[in-house]
PDB file of C-alpha atoms in Angstrom:
ATOM      1  CA  MET A 499    -121.630  -9.765 -15.097  1.00  0.00           C
ATOM      2  CA  PRO A 500    -118.643 -10.312 -17.429  1.00  0.00           C
ATOM      3  CA  ARG A 501    -116.279 -13.179 -16.728  1.00  0.00           C
ATOM      4  CA  ILE A 502    -112.636 -13.940 -17.496  1.00  0.00           C
ATOM      5  CA  ASP A 503    -111.528 -17.551 -17.961  1.00  0.00           C
ATOM      6  CA  LEU A 504    -108.094 -17.730 -16.359  1.00  0.00           C
ATOM      7  CA  PRO A 505    -105.772 -20.729 -15.935  1.00  0.00           C
ATOM      8  CA  ALA A 506    -106.954 -21.049 -12.316  1.00  0.00           C
ATOM      9  CA  GLY A 507    -110.622 -20.800 -13.271  1.00  0.00           C
ATOM     10  CA  PRO A 508    -113.371 -18.246 -13.994  1.00  0.00           C
ATOM     11  CA  VAL A 509    -113.298 -14.797 -12.402  1.00  0.00           C
ATOM     12  CA  ASP A 510    -116.318 -12.496 -12.535  1.00  0.00           C
ATOM     13  CA  TYR A 511    -115.802  -8.765 -12.547  1.00  0.00           C
ATOM     14  CA  THR A 512    -117.548  -5.439 -12.942  1.00  0.00           C
ATOM     15  CA  ASP A 513    -116.198  -2.782 -15.298  1.00  0.00           C
ATOM     16  CA  THR A 514    -117.630   0.696 -15.622  1.00  0.00           C
ATOM     17  CA  GLY A 515    -115.692   1.295 -18.846  1.00  0.00           C
ATOM     18  CA  GLY A 516    -114.587   4.685 -20.067  1.00  0.00           C
ATOM     19  CA  ASP A 517    -111.274   6.305 -20.949  1.00  0.00           C
ATOM     20  CA  GLY A 518    -110.303   7.584 -17.510  1.00  0.00           C
ATOM     21  CA  PRO A 519    -107.483   6.261 -15.339  1.00  0.00           C
ATOM     22  CA  VAL A 520    -107.975   2.613 -14.411  1.00  0.00           C
ATOM     23  CA  LEU A 521    -108.750   1.713 -10.814  1.00  0.00           C
ATOM     24  CA  VAL A 522    -108.779  -1.995  -9.866  1.00  0.00           C
ATOM     25  CA  PHE A 523    -110.506  -2.754  -6.561  1.00  0.00           C
ATOM     26  CA  ALA A 524    -109.760  -5.915  -4.590  1.00  0.00           C
ATOM     27  CA  HIS A 525    -111.608  -7.204  -1.513  1.00  0.00           C
ATOM     28  CA  GLY A 526    -111.142  -9.424   1.504  1.00  0.00           C
ATOM     29  CA  LEU A 527    -112.054 -12.896   2.716  1.00  0.00           C
ATOM     30  CA  LEU A 528    -115.680 -13.913   2.137  1.00  0.00           C
ATOM     31  CA  MET A 529    -116.441 -10.665   0.320  1.00  0.00           C
ATOM     32  CA  ASN A 530    -117.096  -9.779  -3.299  1.00  0.00           C
ATOM     33  CA  GLU A 531    -117.168  -6.707  -5.520  1.00  0.00           C
ATOM     34  CA  THR A 532    -120.017  -5.175  -3.515  1.00  0.00           C
ATOM     35  CA  LEU A 533    -117.501  -4.126  -0.855  1.00  0.00           C
ATOM     36  CA  TRP A 534    -117.067  -1.101  -3.160  1.00  0.00           C
ATOM     37  CA  ARG A 535    -120.782  -0.414  -3.679  1.00  0.00           C
ATOM     38  CA  SER A 536    -120.565   3.060  -2.068  1.00  0.00           C
ATOM     39  CA  VAL A 537    -117.226   4.010  -3.649  1.00  0.00           C
ATOM     40  CA  ILE A 538    -117.407   3.133  -7.340  1.00  0.00           C
ATOM     41  CA  PRO A 539    -120.537   5.234  -8.072  1.00  0.00           C
ATOM     42  CA  LEU A 540    -118.645   8.285  -6.801  1.00  0.00           C
ATOM     43  CA  LEU A 541    -115.747   7.652  -9.191  1.00  0.00           C
ATOM     44  CA  GLN A 542    -117.135   6.062 -12.342  1.00  0.00           C
ATOM     45  CA  ARG A 543    -117.796   9.334 -14.166  1.00  0.00           C
ATOM     46  CA  ASP A 544    -114.073  10.144 -14.256  1.00  0.00           C
ATOM     47  CA  TYR A 545    -112.346   6.784 -13.803  1.00  0.00           C
ATOM     48  CA  ARG A 546    -112.630   3.303 -15.263  1.00  0.00           C
ATOM     49  CA  CYS A 547    -113.439   1.182 -12.203  1.00  0.00           C
ATOM     50  CA  ILE A 548    -112.871  -2.579 -12.320  1.00  0.00           C
ATOM     51  CA  ALA A 549    -113.780  -4.857  -9.415  1.00  0.00           C
ATOM     52  CA  PRO A 550    -112.983  -8.566  -9.798  1.00  0.00           C
ATOM     53  CA  THR A 551    -114.504 -11.107  -7.438  1.00  0.00           C
ATOM     54  CA  LEU A 552    -111.437 -13.006  -6.310  1.00  0.00           C
ATOM     55  CA  PRO A 553    -111.680 -16.643  -5.108  1.00  0.00           C
ATOM     56  CA  LEU A 554    -111.782 -15.790  -1.415  1.00  0.00           C
ATOM     57  CA  GLY A 555    -114.971 -17.673  -0.606  1.00  0.00           C
ATOM     58  CA  ALA A 556    -117.670 -15.347  -1.945  1.00  0.00           C
ATOM     59  CA  HIS A 557    -116.989 -16.168  -5.611  1.00  0.00           C
ATOM     60  CA  ARG A 558    -120.030 -17.549  -7.370  1.00  0.00           C
ATOM     61  CA  THR A 559    -118.369 -20.206  -9.544  1.00  0.00           C
ATOM     62  CA  PRO A 560    -115.756 -22.666  -8.238  1.00  0.00           C
ATOM     63  CA  MET A 561    -112.179 -22.515  -9.430  1.00  0.00           C
ATOM     64  CA  ARG A 562    -110.475 -25.492 -11.032  1.00  0.00           C
ATOM     65  CA  PRO A 563    -109.710 -28.274  -8.542  1.00  0.00           C
ATOM     66  CA  ASP A 564    -105.949 -27.907  -9.060  1.00  0.00           C
ATOM     67  CA  ALA A 565    -105.931 -24.092  -8.741  1.00  0.00           C
ATOM     68  CA  ASP A 566    -103.337 -22.575  -6.425  1.00  0.00           C
ATOM     69  CA  LEU A 567    -105.428 -20.550  -3.985  1.00  0.00           C
ATOM     70  CA  SER A 568    -102.702 -19.801  -1.479  1.00  0.00           C
ATOM     71  CA  GLN A 569    -101.921 -16.172  -0.659  1.00  0.00           C
ATOM     72  CA  LEU A 570     -99.408 -16.068  -3.506  1.00  0.00           C
ATOM     73  CA  GLY A 571    -101.708 -18.021  -5.795  1.00  0.00           C
ATOM     74  CA  VAL A 572    -104.541 -15.498  -5.401  1.00  0.00           C
ATOM     75  CA  ALA A 573    -102.096 -12.633  -5.939  1.00  0.00           C
ATOM     76  CA  ARG A 574    -101.114 -14.311  -9.213  1.00  0.00           C
ATOM     77  CA  ILE A 575    -104.796 -14.572 -10.141  1.00  0.00           C
ATOM     78  CA  LEU A 576    -105.096 -10.824  -9.626  1.00  0.00           C
ATOM     79  CA  ALA A 577    -102.069 -10.343 -11.886  1.00  0.00           C
ATOM     80  CA  ASP A 578    -103.728 -12.629 -14.457  1.00  0.00           C
ATOM     81  CA  VAL A 579    -106.827 -10.401 -14.364  1.00  0.00           C
ATOM     82  CA  LEU A 580    -104.678  -7.369 -15.225  1.00  0.00           C
ATOM     83  CA  ASP A 581    -103.076  -9.336 -18.062  1.00  0.00           C
ATOM     84  CA  ALA A 582    -106.365 -10.668 -19.426  1.00  0.00           C
ATOM     85  CA  LEU A 583    -107.899  -7.188 -19.536  1.00  0.00           C
ATOM     86  CA  ASP A 584    -104.661  -5.786 -21.017  1.00  0.00           C
ATOM     87  CA  LEU A 585    -104.504  -3.042 -18.393  1.00  0.00           C
ATOM     88  CA  THR A 586    -101.557  -0.682 -18.161  1.00  0.00           C
ATOM     89  CA  ASP A 587    -100.695   1.906 -15.525  1.00  0.00           C
ATOM     90  CA  ALA A 588    -103.496   0.553 -13.337  1.00  0.00           C
ATOM     91  CA  THR A 589    -104.030   1.683  -9.763  1.00  0.00           C
ATOM     92  CA  VAL A 590    -104.526  -1.453  -7.657  1.00  0.00           C
ATOM     93  CA  ILE A 591    -106.488  -0.823  -4.460  1.00  0.00           C
ATOM     94  CA  LEU A 592    -106.398  -3.299  -1.578  1.00  0.00           C
ATOM     95  CA  ASN A 593    -108.624  -3.271   1.502  1.00  0.00           C
ATOM     96  CA  ASP A 594    -108.685  -5.994   4.167  1.00  0.00           C
ATOM     97  CA  TRP A 595    -106.869  -8.626   2.079  1.00  0.00           C
ATOM     98  CA  GLY A 596    -103.290  -7.493   1.611  1.00  0.00           C
ATOM     99  CA  GLY A 597    -101.988 -10.283  -0.590  1.00  0.00           C
ATOM    100  CA  GLY A 598    -102.090  -8.091  -3.678  1.00  0.00           C
ATOM    101  CA  GLN A 599     -98.792  -6.657  -2.447  1.00  0.00           C
ATOM    102  CA  PHE A 600     -97.240  -9.936  -3.525  1.00  0.00           C
ATOM    103  CA  LEU A 601     -97.557  -8.816  -7.157  1.00  0.00           C
ATOM    104  CA  VAL A 602     -94.462  -6.797  -6.307  1.00  0.00           C
ATOM    105  CA  SER A 603     -92.715  -9.605  -4.421  1.00  0.00           C
ATOM    106  CA  ASP A 604     -93.465 -12.024  -7.266  1.00  0.00           C
ATOM    107  CA  GLY A 605     -92.326  -9.716 -10.072  1.00  0.00           C
ATOM    108  CA  ARG A 606     -95.841  -9.341 -11.515  1.00  0.00           C
ATOM    109  CA  ALA A 607     -96.359  -5.607 -10.954  1.00  0.00           C
ATOM    110  CA  ASP A 608     -95.433  -4.426 -14.452  1.00  0.00           C
ATOM    111  CA  ARG A 609     -99.044  -3.359 -15.155  1.00  0.00           C
ATOM    112  CA  VAL A 610     -99.391  -1.527 -11.824  1.00  0.00           C
ATOM    113  CA  GLY A 611     -98.800   2.208 -12.026  1.00  0.00           C
ATOM    114  CA  ARG A 612     -99.928   3.006  -8.475  1.00  0.00           C
ATOM    115  CA  LEU A 613    -100.718   1.002  -5.376  1.00  0.00           C
ATOM    116  CA  VAL A 614    -103.232   1.834  -2.646  1.00  0.00           C
ATOM    117  CA  LEU A 615    -102.960  -0.053   0.640  1.00  0.00           C
ATOM    118  CA  ALA A 616    -106.071   0.674   2.682  1.00  0.00           C
ATOM    119  CA  SER A 617    -106.204  -0.859   6.157  1.00  0.00           C
ATOM    120  CA  CYS A 618    -105.054  -4.214   4.853  1.00  0.00           C
ATOM    121  CA  GLU A 619    -102.940  -7.160   5.919  1.00  0.00           C
ATOM    122  CA  ALA A 620     -99.218  -6.461   5.888  1.00  0.00           C
ATOM    123  CA  PHE A 621     -95.920  -7.868   7.087  1.00  0.00           C
ATOM    124  CA  ASP A 622     -96.722 -10.938   9.234  1.00  0.00           C
ATOM    125  CA  ASN A 623    -100.370 -10.033   9.916  1.00  0.00           C
ATOM    126  CA  PHE A 624    -101.720 -12.760   7.597  1.00  0.00           C
ATOM    127  CA  PRO A 625    -104.378 -13.506   8.701  1.00  0.00           C
ATOM    128  CA  PRO A 626    -105.119 -10.799  11.288  1.00  0.00           C
ATOM    129  CA  ARG A 627    -105.009 -12.079  14.841  1.00  0.00           C
ATOM    130  CA  PRO A 628    -108.809 -11.884  15.444  1.00  0.00           C
ATOM    131  CA  ALA A 629    -109.376 -14.067  12.359  1.00  0.00           C
ATOM    132  CA  ARG A 630    -106.927 -16.809  13.298  1.00  0.00           C
ATOM    133  CA  PRO A 631    -109.378 -19.009  15.249  1.00  0.00           C
ATOM    134  CA  ALA A 632    -111.633 -19.192  12.177  1.00  0.00           C
ATOM    135  CA  VAL A 633    -108.679 -20.070   9.957  1.00  0.00           C
ATOM    136  CA  ALA A 634    -107.608 -22.764  12.420  1.00  0.00           C
ATOM    137  CA  LEU A 635    -111.137 -24.159  12.330  1.00  0.00           C
ATOM    138  CA  CYS A 636    -110.865 -24.552   8.548  1.00  0.00           C
ATOM    139  CA  ARG A 637    -107.912 -26.908   9.048  1.00  0.00           C
ATOM    140  CA  VAL A 638    -109.999 -29.633  10.681  1.00  0.00           C
ATOM    141  CA  PRO A 639    -112.441 -31.937   8.845  1.00  0.00           C
ATOM    142  CA  GLY A 640    -115.830 -30.278   8.590  1.00  0.00           C
ATOM    143  CA  GLY A 641    -114.442 -27.064  10.058  1.00  0.00           C
ATOM    144  CA  THR A 642    -115.108 -24.891   7.022  1.00  0.00           C
ATOM    145  CA  ARG A 643    -118.800 -25.821   7.014  1.00  0.00           C
ATOM    146  CA  LEU A 644    -118.963 -25.152  10.763  1.00  0.00           C
ATOM    147  CA  PHE A 645    -117.307 -21.769  10.249  1.00  0.00           C
ATOM    148  CA  LEU A 646    -119.943 -20.818   7.695  1.00  0.00           C
ATOM    149  CA  GLY A 647    -122.664 -21.980  10.038  1.00  0.00           C
ATOM    150  CA  LEU A 648    -121.327 -19.662  12.723  1.00  0.00           C
ATOM    151  CA  LEU A 649    -121.417 -16.794  10.214  1.00  0.00           C
ATOM    152  CA  GLY A 650    -125.152 -17.357  10.012  1.00  0.00           C
ATOM    153  CA  THR A 651    -125.560 -16.385  13.669  1.00  0.00           C
ATOM    154  CA  ARG A 652    -126.124 -12.813  14.735  1.00  0.00           C
ATOM    155  CA  VAL A 653    -123.447 -12.863  17.423  1.00  0.00           C
ATOM    156  CA  VAL A 654    -120.662 -13.797  14.987  1.00  0.00           C
ATOM    157  CA  ARG A 655    -121.949 -11.543  12.213  1.00  0.00           C
ATOM    158  CA  HIS A 656    -122.301  -8.401  14.266  1.00  0.00           C
ATOM    159  CA  ASP A 657    -120.273  -8.692  17.466  1.00  0.00           C
ATOM    160  CA  LYS A 658    -117.260  -6.395  17.334  1.00  0.00           C
ATOM    161  CA  ARG A 659    -115.067  -9.227  18.614  1.00  0.00           C
ATOM    162  CA  ALA A 660    -115.954 -11.293  15.538  1.00  0.00           C
ATOM    163  CA  TRP A 661    -116.976 -10.422  11.961  1.00  0.00           C
ATOM    164  CA  GLY A 662    -118.668  -7.262  13.190  1.00  0.00           C
ATOM    165  CA  GLY A 663    -115.268  -5.868  14.102  1.00  0.00           C
ATOM    166  CA  LEU A 664    -114.592  -5.082  10.442  1.00  0.00           C
ATOM    167  CA  SER A 665    -117.012  -2.172  10.144  1.00  0.00           C
ATOM    168  CA  LYS A 666    -117.878   0.477  12.694  1.00  0.00           C
ATOM    169  CA  ALA A 667    -121.040   1.413  10.783  1.00  0.00           C
ATOM    170  CA  GLY A 668    -122.080  -2.222  10.419  1.00  0.00           C
ATOM    171  CA  ILE A 669    -122.594  -4.372   7.342  1.00  0.00           C
ATOM    172  CA  PRO A 670    -126.254  -4.987   6.404  1.00  0.00           C
ATOM    173  CA  ASP A 671    -127.459  -8.564   6.680  1.00  0.00           C
ATOM    174  CA  GLY A 672    -128.456  -8.529   3.018  1.00  0.00           C
ATOM    175  CA  VAL A 673    -124.869  -7.828   2.005  1.00  0.00           C
ATOM    176  CA  LEU A 674    -123.545 -10.502   4.363  1.00  0.00           C
ATOM    177  CA  ASP A 675    -126.077 -13.000   2.986  1.00  0.00           C
ATOM    178  CA  ASP A 676    -124.746 -12.316  -0.513  1.00  0.00           C
ATOM    179  CA  TRP A 677    -121.137 -12.711   0.613  1.00  0.00           C
ATOM    180  CA  PHE A 678    -121.666 -15.947   2.539  1.00  0.00           C
ATOM    181  CA  ALA A 679    -124.159 -17.688   0.220  1.00  0.00           C
ATOM    182  CA  PRO A 680    -121.750 -19.197  -2.364  1.00  0.00           C
ATOM    183  CA  ALA A 681    -119.638 -21.122   0.155  1.00  0.00           C
ATOM    184  CA  THR A 682    -122.694 -22.037   2.214  1.00  0.00           C
ATOM    185  CA  ARG A 683    -124.392 -23.754  -0.721  1.00  0.00           C
ATOM    186  CA  SER A 684    -121.397 -25.170  -2.650  1.00  0.00           C
ATOM    187  CA  ALA A 685    -118.932 -27.800  -1.446  1.00  0.00           C
ATOM    188  CA  ASP A 686    -116.553 -26.822  -4.255  1.00  0.00           C
ATOM    189  CA  ILE A 687    -116.467 -23.198  -3.143  1.00  0.00           C
ATOM    190  CA  ARG A 688    -115.934 -24.354   0.445  1.00  0.00           C
ATOM    191  CA  ARG A 689    -112.984 -26.314  -0.931  1.00  0.00           C
ATOM    192  CA  ASP A 690    -111.633 -23.127  -2.507  1.00  0.00           C
ATOM    193  CA  LEU A 691    -112.192 -21.188   0.719  1.00  0.00           C
ATOM    194  CA  ARG A 692    -110.365 -23.782   2.757  1.00  0.00           C
ATOM    195  CA  LYS A 693    -107.421 -23.806   0.342  1.00  0.00           C
ATOM    196  CA  PHE A 694    -107.027 -20.075   0.787  1.00  0.00           C
ATOM    197  CA  CYS A 695    -107.449 -20.160   4.560  1.00  0.00           C
ATOM    198  CA  VAL A 696    -104.720 -22.778   5.000  1.00  0.00           C
ATOM    199  CA  GLY A 697    -102.500 -21.321   2.264  1.00  0.00           C
ATOM    200  CA  THR A 698    -100.679 -18.666   4.264  1.00  0.00           C
ATOM    201  CA  PRO A 699     -96.892 -19.154   4.354  1.00  0.00           C
ATOM    202  CA  THR A 700     -94.716 -18.990   7.424  1.00  0.00           C
ATOM    203  CA  ARG A 701     -93.968 -15.744   9.221  1.00  0.00           C
ATOM    204  CA  SER A 702     -90.386 -15.733   7.927  1.00  0.00           C
ATOM    205  CA  THR A 703     -91.603 -16.121   4.345  1.00  0.00           C
ATOM    206  CA  LEU A 704     -94.130 -13.303   4.755  1.00  0.00           C
ATOM    207  CA  LEU A 705     -91.466 -10.976   6.117  1.00  0.00           C
ATOM    208  CA  GLU A 706     -89.078 -11.917   3.317  1.00  0.00           C
ATOM    209  CA  TRP A 707     -91.759 -11.100   0.738  1.00  0.00           C
ATOM    210  CA  ALA A 708     -92.449  -7.806   2.520  1.00  0.00           C
ATOM    211  CA  SER A 709     -88.770  -6.876   2.292  1.00  0.00           C
ATOM    212  CA  ARG A 710     -89.047  -6.934  -1.512  1.00  0.00           C
ATOM    213  CA  LEU A 711     -91.747  -4.256  -1.537  1.00  0.00           C
ATOM    214  CA  SER A 712     -89.094  -1.548  -1.466  1.00  0.00           C
ATOM    215  CA  THR A 713     -88.323  -2.375  -5.112  1.00  0.00           C
ATOM    216  CA  PHE A 714     -91.652  -0.786  -6.126  1.00  0.00           C
ATOM    217  CA  ASP A 715     -90.696   2.815  -6.906  1.00  0.00           C
ATOM    218  CA  ARG A 716     -94.022   3.990  -8.309  1.00  0.00           C
ATOM    219  CA  PRO A 717     -96.490   6.004  -6.177  1.00  0.00           C
ATOM    220  CA  VAL A 718     -98.024   4.283  -3.162  1.00  0.00           C
ATOM    221  CA  LEU A 719    -100.862   5.590  -1.015  1.00  0.00           C
ATOM    222  CA  VAL A 720    -101.251   4.135   2.460  1.00  0.00           C
ATOM    223  CA  VAL A 721    -104.746   4.875   3.787  1.00  0.00           C
ATOM    224  CA  TRP A 722    -105.448   3.647   7.297  1.00  0.00           C
ATOM    225  CA  ALA A 723    -108.295   3.761   9.763  1.00  0.00           C
ATOM    226  CA  THR A 724    -107.015   5.202  13.021  1.00  0.00           C
ATOM    227  CA  GLU A 725    -109.401   2.946  14.980  1.00  0.00           C
ATOM    228  CA  ASP A 726    -108.705  -0.246  13.022  1.00  0.00           C
ATOM    229  CA  ARG A 727    -109.332  -3.354  15.123  1.00  0.00           C
ATOM    230  CA  MET A 728    -107.788  -5.862  12.698  1.00  0.00           C
ATOM    231  CA  MET A 729    -104.863  -4.147  10.992  1.00  0.00           C
ATOM    232  CA  PRO A 730    -102.394  -2.476  13.380  1.00  0.00           C
ATOM    233  CA  PRO A 731    -102.224   1.279  12.705  1.00  0.00           C
ATOM    234  CA  ALA A 732     -98.454   1.040  13.286  1.00  0.00           C
ATOM    235  CA  HIS A 733     -98.242  -0.931  10.035  1.00  0.00           C
ATOM    236  CA  ALA A 734     -99.316   2.171   8.117  1.00  0.00           C
ATOM    237  CA  GLN A 735     -96.195   4.041   9.152  1.00  0.00           C
ATOM    238  CA  ARG A 736     -93.993   1.000   8.471  1.00  0.00           C
ATOM    239  CA  LEU A 737     -95.424   0.682   4.962  1.00  0.00           C
ATOM    240  CA  GLU A 738     -94.947   4.372   4.273  1.00  0.00           C
ATOM    241  CA  GLN A 739     -91.298   4.065   5.279  1.00  0.00           C
ATOM    242  CA  LEU A 740     -90.769   0.846   3.316  1.00  0.00           C
ATOM    243  CA  PHE A 741     -91.826   2.137  -0.101  1.00  0.00           C
ATOM    244  CA  PRO A 742     -89.538   4.778  -1.655  1.00  0.00           C
ATOM    245  CA  ASN A 743     -92.433   6.820  -3.094  1.00  0.00           C
ATOM    246  CA  ALA A 744     -95.234   6.599  -0.536  1.00  0.00           C
ATOM    247  CA  ARG A 745     -97.509   8.916   1.369  1.00  0.00           C
ATOM    248  CA  ARG A 746     -99.956   8.243   4.176  1.00  0.00           C
ATOM    249  CA  VAL A 747    -103.492   9.380   4.925  1.00  0.00           C
ATOM    250  CA  GLN A 748    -105.258   8.609   8.198  1.00  0.00           C
ATOM    251  CA  ILE A 749    -109.042   8.405   8.407  1.00  0.00           C
ATOM    252  CA  ASP A 750    -110.914   8.670  11.692  1.00  0.00           C
ATOM    253  CA  ASP A 751    -114.228   7.117  12.699  1.00  0.00           C
ATOM    254  CA  SER A 752    -113.680   3.886  10.791  1.00  0.00           C
ATOM    255  CA  TRP A 753    -112.580   0.322  11.324  1.00  0.00           C
ATOM    256  CA  THR A 754    -111.005  -1.890   8.636  1.00  0.00           C
ATOM    257  CA  LEU A 755    -113.636  -1.506   5.929  1.00  0.00           C
ATOM    258  CA  LEU A 756    -112.993   2.105   4.961  1.00  0.00           C
ATOM    259  CA  PRO A 757    -115.201   1.854   1.822  1.00  0.00           C
ATOM    260  CA  VAL A 758    -118.108   0.951   4.098  1.00  0.00           C
ATOM    261  CA  ASP A 759    -117.468   3.299   7.019  1.00  0.00           C
ATOM    262  CA  GLN A 760    -116.020   6.359   5.244  1.00  0.00           C
ATOM    263  CA  PRO A 761    -116.629   6.055   1.478  1.00  0.00           C
ATOM    264  CA  HIS A 762    -116.597   9.810   0.773  1.00  0.00           C
ATOM    265  CA  ARG A 763    -113.336  10.428   2.601  1.00  0.00           C
ATOM    266  CA  PHE A 764    -111.830   7.377   0.936  1.00  0.00           C
ATOM    267  CA  VAL A 765    -112.883   8.690  -2.480  1.00  0.00           C
ATOM    268  CA  ASP A 766    -111.363  12.086  -1.689  1.00  0.00           C
ATOM    269  CA  ALA A 767    -108.045  10.373  -0.906  1.00  0.00           C
ATOM    270  CA  LEU A 768    -108.184   8.407  -4.176  1.00  0.00           C
ATOM    271  CA  ARG A 769    -108.987  11.470  -6.275  1.00  0.00           C
ATOM    272  CA  ASP A 770    -106.096  13.324  -4.723  1.00  0.00           C
ATOM    273  CA  PHE A 771    -103.751  10.404  -5.402  1.00  0.00           C
ATOM    274  CA  VAL A 772    -104.777   9.442  -8.954  1.00  0.00           C
ATOM    275  CA  PRO A 773    -104.786  12.517 -11.225  1.00  0.00           C
ATOM    276  CA  LEU A 774    -107.160  12.771 -14.145  1.00  0.00           C
ATOM    277  CA  ALA A 775    -105.585  13.000 -17.576  1.00  0.00           C
TER     278      ALA A 775
END
């Protein structure tokens, strides 16, 4: 897997190559590029698909000890990926983690031609309410290791009131093993995970950043699962109204992880939104 050496540290990524429109896929906490394993194969013939593994706990190599891994810091790492790959007019696609919106708030969206917000964190829903006990656990000594230990149990992995609430179809244990292994085995990656988990700003700061999103006048697609258990469906309408050039698509029979639960319908929405040259 290719790797970019950024100021914050190394970032692995997949890149299908090609001359088609560029799609950049981001992922959520304790996930990696395989979140998009059912989506990218349906698009790679016509689009250049790039999926970085951001430092959200499932990254395979630790970041530098002084790296800023707050919400804004990780958004800046995503912007650095776009810079390092010299991408222009890229479509940035967010699912679960919504911090990529802060490229706009931070003035780093010059390489973004389109934005896709797919059942992701927004406004003051950082982290989503069901995830807040786990984030609180990471604030206490030894809490991050305990959190990862709980993720090794079936009840936390698959119960709809816990991690299992992300996907209606269910995430295979083999995929979860891959996502959780780096932080389970590496103290340095647990350090990175903890920095992100405790790096969310105050509610007033989040809402102030959200107010700046209206400055993004390029096309925005808001794709939301009507049965989402983590990201309030009402946020989809608020986002559509906030951006000056946005449209909304609702997808039934899915929870937060649309690329897992409804990959074909998600791909249809992307193809309709991002025209081929």
